[in-house]
Every structure is written in C-alpha cells, then in structure tokens.
C-alpha cells in the first residue's frame, strides 16, 4: 500500500531530530514544514482503510496499490521518466 500523505496524529506526536540541522539549516526546516503541512492536510485514514480492505478482498491483489490521484499520477510518471527526472521532481516539491 502506497498511501501518500494521511491525516493522522503522527505529525503532532513526532519528536523532531536536529541531526543535520547544522549542515542543511533552512532547507531542512523548509522540507520538514512542507511534509508536516502535507500530512496534516492529507486524506483521512478511513480512505486508506477502505483501500486495504478492498485489496484484502481481491482474488489476485496487485503487489502495489496507490491511493489518491496525485500519488497515482506520480507513480505513473516515475515509470515513464528517468530516475534523475523523478528525483528532480521530488526535490522541487520540498524546495
């Protein structure tokens, strides 16, 4: 299951590590802030639960299941594009 960003209590409960802060500074702080925002505004956990239940009830479930259009699109592009391009796209999300 590739759930993407899910709105759970995990973000608020996370203990932040300062490892790397002295080297990466503002870039690290910004990337984590983007991740936190995406998690807090993500899809509800029940949507993932329904996808897990649907997969469990399939006769021949797929090895990987992506939930949400945004993530399906990204996985599709990752299959088509060179890895360096995919990494650049991910990097642009967190800049």
Short mmCIF file of N, CA and C in Angstrom, two decimals:
data_model
loop_
_atom_site.label_atom_id
_atom_site.label_comp_id
_atom_site.label_asym_id
_atom_site.label_seq_id
_atom_site.Cartn_x
_atom_site.Cartn_y
_atom_site.Cartn_z
N UNK A 1 0.85 -1.17 0.00
CA UNK A 1 0.00 0.00 0.00
C UNK A 1 0.90 1.23 0.00
N UNK A 2 0.67 2.12 -0.95
CA UNK A 2 1.39 3.38 -1.03
C UNK A 2 0.38 4.50 -0.72
N UNK A 3 0.22 4.82 0.55
CA UNK A 3 -0.87 5.72 0.94
C UNK A 3 -0.62 7.20 0.70
N UNK A 4 0.62 7.62 0.58
CA UNK A 4 0.86 9.06 0.46
C UNK A 4 0.65 9.75 1.80
N UNK A 5 0.20 10.99 1.76
CA UNK A 5 0.01 11.77 2.98
C UNK A 5 -1.37 11.49 3.58
N UNK A 6 -1.36 11.07 4.84
CA UNK A 6 -2.59 10.72 5.54
C UNK A 6 -2.68 11.58 6.79
N UNK A 7 -3.85 12.12 7.03
CA UNK A 7 -4.06 12.99 8.19
C UNK A 7 -4.26 12.13 9.43
N UNK A 8 -3.19 11.98 10.20
CA UNK A 8 -3.23 11.21 11.44
C UNK A 8 -2.64 12.08 12.56
N UNK A 9 -2.56 11.54 13.73
CA UNK A 9 -1.94 12.23 14.85
C UNK A 9 -0.43 12.07 14.88
N UNK A 10 0.11 11.35 13.91
CA UNK A 10 1.55 11.08 13.90
C UNK A 10 2.37 12.36 13.80
N UNK A 11 1.92 13.29 12.97
CA UNK A 11 2.69 14.53 12.77
C UNK A 11 2.84 15.30 14.08
N UNK A 12 1.76 15.45 14.80
CA UNK A 12 1.80 16.19 16.06
C UNK A 12 2.60 15.45 17.13
N UNK A 13 2.61 14.12 17.06
CA UNK A 13 3.29 13.32 18.08
C UNK A 13 4.77 13.11 17.79
N UNK A 14 5.20 13.49 16.60
CA UNK A 14 6.58 13.26 16.19
C UNK A 14 7.55 14.08 17.03
N UNK A 15 8.67 13.46 17.38
CA UNK A 15 9.75 14.18 18.05
C UNK A 15 10.78 14.50 16.98
N UNK A 16 11.03 15.77 16.77
CA UNK A 16 11.95 16.20 15.72
C UNK A 16 13.39 15.97 16.13
N UNK A 17 14.17 15.54 15.17
CA UNK A 17 15.60 15.37 15.37
C UNK A 17 16.32 16.58 14.81
N UNK A 18 17.34 17.01 15.46
CA UNK A 18 18.13 18.14 14.98
C UNK A 18 19.35 17.69 14.19
N UNK A 19 19.46 16.38 13.96
CA UNK A 19 20.58 15.85 13.20
C UNK A 19 20.55 16.44 11.79
N UNK A 20 21.63 17.01 11.37
CA UNK A 20 21.72 17.60 10.05
C UNK A 20 21.36 19.07 10.00
N UNK A 21 20.77 19.59 11.07
CA UNK A 21 20.33 20.99 11.08
C UNK A 21 21.51 21.95 10.90
N UNK A 22 22.65 21.60 11.46
CA UNK A 22 23.80 22.49 11.35
C UNK A 22 24.36 22.54 9.94
N UNK A 23 24.11 21.49 9.16
CA UNK A 23 24.60 21.43 7.78
C UNK A 23 23.56 21.96 6.80
N UNK A 24 22.32 21.52 6.96
CA UNK A 24 21.28 21.81 5.97
C UNK A 24 20.39 22.99 6.35
N UNK A 25 20.40 23.38 7.61
CA UNK A 25 19.72 24.58 8.08
C UNK A 25 18.32 24.81 7.56
N UNK A 26 18.15 25.93 6.86
CA UNK A 26 16.82 26.37 6.39
C UNK A 26 16.21 25.39 5.40
N UNK A 27 17.02 24.76 4.56
CA UNK A 27 16.49 23.81 3.57
C UNK A 27 15.81 22.64 4.28
N UNK A 28 16.45 22.12 5.32
CA UNK A 28 15.87 21.02 6.10
C UNK A 28 14.60 21.47 6.80
N UNK A 29 14.66 22.64 7.40
CA UNK A 29 13.50 23.18 8.11
C UNK A 29 12.31 23.35 7.16
N UNK A 30 12.58 23.87 5.96
CA UNK A 30 11.51 24.08 4.98
C UNK A 30 10.93 22.75 4.50
N UNK A 31 11.80 21.78 4.19
CA UNK A 31 11.33 20.48 3.71
C UNK A 31 10.44 19.80 4.75
N UNK A 32 10.84 19.84 6.00
CA UNK A 32 10.04 19.23 7.07
C UNK A 32 8.71 19.97 7.22
N UNK A 33 8.73 21.29 7.09
CA UNK A 33 7.49 22.06 7.19
C UNK A 33 6.52 21.69 6.07
N UNK A 34 7.04 21.49 4.86
CA UNK A 34 6.19 21.07 3.73
C UNK A 34 5.60 19.69 4.01
N UNK A 35 6.43 18.77 4.50
CA UNK A 35 5.94 17.42 4.82
C UNK A 35 4.86 17.47 5.89
N UNK A 36 5.09 18.27 6.93
CA UNK A 36 4.10 18.39 8.00
C UNK A 36 2.78 18.94 7.47
N UNK A 37 2.85 19.96 6.64
CA UNK A 37 1.63 20.55 6.06
C UNK A 37 0.89 19.51 5.22
N UNK A 38 1.64 18.78 4.38
CA UNK A 38 1.02 17.76 3.53
C UNK A 38 0.36 16.66 4.35
N UNK A 39 1.02 16.26 5.43
CA UNK A 39 0.45 15.23 6.30
C UNK A 39 -0.81 15.73 6.99
N UNK A 40 -0.76 16.95 7.52
CA UNK A 40 -1.89 17.49 8.27
C UNK A 40 -3.09 17.81 7.37
N UNK A 41 -2.85 18.01 6.09
CA UNK A 41 -3.96 18.28 5.17
C UNK A 41 -4.18 17.09 4.24
N UNK A 42 -3.65 15.94 4.62
CA UNK A 42 -3.78 14.74 3.79
C UNK A 42 -5.15 14.11 3.86
N UNK A 43 -5.26 12.97 3.19
CA UNK A 43 -6.55 12.28 3.15
C UNK A 43 -6.84 11.61 4.49
N UNK A 44 -8.10 11.38 4.78
CA UNK A 44 -8.46 10.75 6.07
C UNK A 44 -8.04 9.28 6.10
N UNK A 45 -7.67 8.78 7.27
CA UNK A 45 -7.23 7.39 7.40
C UNK A 45 -8.27 6.38 6.91
N UNK A 46 -9.55 6.72 7.01
CA UNK A 46 -10.59 5.78 6.58
C UNK A 46 -10.48 5.47 5.09
N UNK A 47 -9.98 6.43 4.32
CA UNK A 47 -9.81 6.18 2.88
C UNK A 47 -8.76 5.11 2.63
N UNK A 48 -7.70 5.12 3.41
CA UNK A 48 -6.66 4.10 3.29
C UNK A 48 -7.20 2.77 3.78
N UNK A 49 -7.94 2.80 4.88
CA UNK A 49 -8.53 1.57 5.42
C UNK A 49 -9.43 0.90 4.39
N UNK A 50 -10.22 1.69 3.67
CA UNK A 50 -11.09 1.13 2.64
C UNK A 50 -10.28 0.51 1.51
N UNK A 51 -9.17 1.14 1.15
CA UNK A 51 -8.30 0.59 0.10
C UNK A 51 -7.65 -0.71 0.55
N UNK A 52 -7.24 -0.78 1.82
CA UNK A 52 -6.66 -2.01 2.36
C UNK A 52 -7.70 -3.12 2.37
N UNK A 53 -8.91 -2.80 2.80
CA UNK A 53 -9.99 -3.78 2.82
C UNK A 53 -10.30 -4.28 1.41
N UNK A 54 -10.37 -3.37 0.46
CA UNK A 54 -10.63 -3.77 -0.93
C UNK A 54 -9.53 -4.69 -1.45
N UNK A 55 -8.28 -4.38 -1.14
CA UNK A 55 -7.16 -5.21 -1.59
C UNK A 55 -7.22 -6.58 -0.93
N UNK A 56 -7.58 -6.61 0.34
CA UNK A 56 -7.66 -7.89 1.07
C UNK A 56 -8.75 -8.79 0.51
N UNK A 57 -9.77 -8.20 -0.07
CA UNK A 57 -10.88 -8.98 -0.61
C UNK A 57 -10.70 -9.36 -2.08
N UNK A 58 -9.65 -8.90 -2.72
CA UNK A 58 -9.40 -9.25 -4.12
C UNK A 58 -8.82 -10.65 -4.21
N UNK A 59 -9.19 -11.33 -5.28
CA UNK A 59 -8.67 -12.68 -5.50
C UNK A 59 -7.17 -12.63 -5.82
N UNK A 60 -6.78 -11.71 -6.67
CA UNK A 60 -5.37 -11.53 -7.04
C UNK A 60 -4.98 -10.07 -6.85
N UNK A 61 -4.70 -9.66 -5.62
CA UNK A 61 -4.37 -8.25 -5.39
C UNK A 61 -3.04 -7.85 -6.04
N UNK A 62 -2.98 -6.60 -6.45
CA UNK A 62 -1.73 -6.07 -7.03
C UNK A 62 -0.67 -6.01 -5.94
N UNK A 63 0.57 -6.09 -6.35
CA UNK A 63 1.68 -6.02 -5.40
C UNK A 63 1.75 -4.64 -4.75
N UNK A 64 1.44 -3.61 -5.53
CA UNK A 64 1.46 -2.24 -5.02
C UNK A 64 0.13 -1.58 -5.35
N UNK A 65 -0.39 -0.85 -4.40
CA UNK A 65 -1.64 -0.11 -4.62
C UNK A 65 -1.40 1.32 -4.14
N UNK A 66 -1.72 2.26 -5.02
CA UNK A 66 -1.56 3.67 -4.71
C UNK A 66 -2.92 4.29 -4.47
N UNK A 67 -3.04 5.08 -3.42
CA UNK A 67 -4.32 5.71 -3.07
C UNK A 67 -4.22 7.21 -3.35
N UNK A 68 -5.19 7.74 -4.06
CA UNK A 68 -5.23 9.17 -4.35
C UNK A 68 -4.68 9.50 -5.72
N UNK A 69 -5.37 10.37 -6.46
CA UNK A 69 -4.99 10.72 -7.82
C UNK A 69 -3.58 11.27 -7.91
N UNK A 70 -3.24 12.19 -7.03
CA UNK A 70 -1.92 12.83 -7.05
C UNK A 70 -0.81 11.79 -6.98
N UNK A 71 -0.99 10.79 -6.15
CA UNK A 71 0.04 9.77 -5.97
C UNK A 71 0.04 8.79 -7.14
N UNK A 72 -1.12 8.48 -7.67
CA UNK A 72 -1.18 7.62 -8.85
C UNK A 72 -0.46 8.27 -10.02
N UNK A 73 -0.68 9.56 -10.19
CA UNK A 73 -0.02 10.30 -11.26
C UNK A 73 1.49 10.26 -11.08
N UNK A 74 1.96 10.48 -9.87
CA UNK A 74 3.40 10.47 -9.61
C UNK A 74 4.00 9.10 -9.88
N UNK A 75 3.33 8.04 -9.44
CA UNK A 75 3.84 6.68 -9.67
C UNK A 75 3.87 6.38 -11.17
N UNK A 76 2.84 6.82 -11.89
CA UNK A 76 2.79 6.64 -13.34
C UNK A 76 3.97 7.35 -14.01
N UNK A 77 4.20 8.60 -13.62
CA UNK A 77 5.33 9.35 -14.19
C UNK A 77 6.66 8.71 -13.84
N UNK A 78 6.77 8.16 -12.64
CA UNK A 78 8.01 7.52 -12.20
C UNK A 78 8.33 6.30 -13.06
N UNK A 79 7.31 5.67 -13.62
CA UNK A 79 7.53 4.53 -14.50
C UNK A 79 8.01 4.97 -15.88
N UNK A 80 7.63 6.17 -16.29
CA UNK A 80 7.96 6.66 -17.63
C UNK A 80 9.27 7.45 -17.69
N UNK A 81 9.52 8.24 -16.67
CA UNK A 81 10.64 9.17 -16.69
C UNK A 81 11.91 8.55 -16.13
N UNK A 82 13.07 9.08 -16.55
CA UNK A 82 14.33 8.63 -15.96
C UNK A 82 14.37 8.96 -14.46
N UNK A 83 15.09 8.16 -13.72
CA UNK A 83 15.17 8.33 -12.26
C UNK A 83 15.67 9.71 -11.88
N UNK A 84 16.60 10.27 -12.64
CA UNK A 84 17.11 11.60 -12.30
C UNK A 84 16.01 12.66 -12.40
N UNK A 85 15.10 12.50 -13.36
CA UNK A 85 13.99 13.45 -13.51
C UNK A 85 13.02 13.30 -12.34
N UNK A 86 12.75 12.05 -11.97
CA UNK A 86 11.83 11.79 -10.85
C UNK A 86 12.41 12.40 -9.57
N UNK A 87 13.69 12.20 -9.35
CA UNK A 87 14.34 12.78 -8.16
C UNK A 87 14.28 14.30 -8.20
N UNK A 88 14.43 14.89 -9.38
CA UNK A 88 14.34 16.35 -9.51
C UNK A 88 12.92 16.83 -9.18
N UNK A 89 11.91 16.09 -9.62
CA UNK A 89 10.52 16.46 -9.31
C UNK A 89 10.27 16.42 -7.80
N UNK A 90 10.75 15.38 -7.16
CA UNK A 90 10.59 15.27 -5.70
C UNK A 90 11.32 16.43 -5.02
N UNK A 91 12.50 16.74 -5.50
CA UNK A 91 13.27 17.85 -4.94
C UNK A 91 12.54 19.17 -5.06
N UNK A 92 11.83 19.38 -6.18
CA UNK A 92 11.09 20.63 -6.37
C UNK A 92 9.93 20.75 -5.39
N UNK A 93 9.37 19.63 -4.99
CA UNK A 93 8.26 19.66 -4.03
C UNK A 93 8.73 20.21 -2.68
N UNK A 94 9.94 19.87 -2.29
CA UNK A 94 10.42 20.21 -0.95
C UNK A 94 11.35 21.42 -0.92
N UNK A 95 11.52 22.14 -2.02
CA UNK A 95 12.36 23.35 -2.03
C UNK A 95 11.63 24.52 -1.49
#
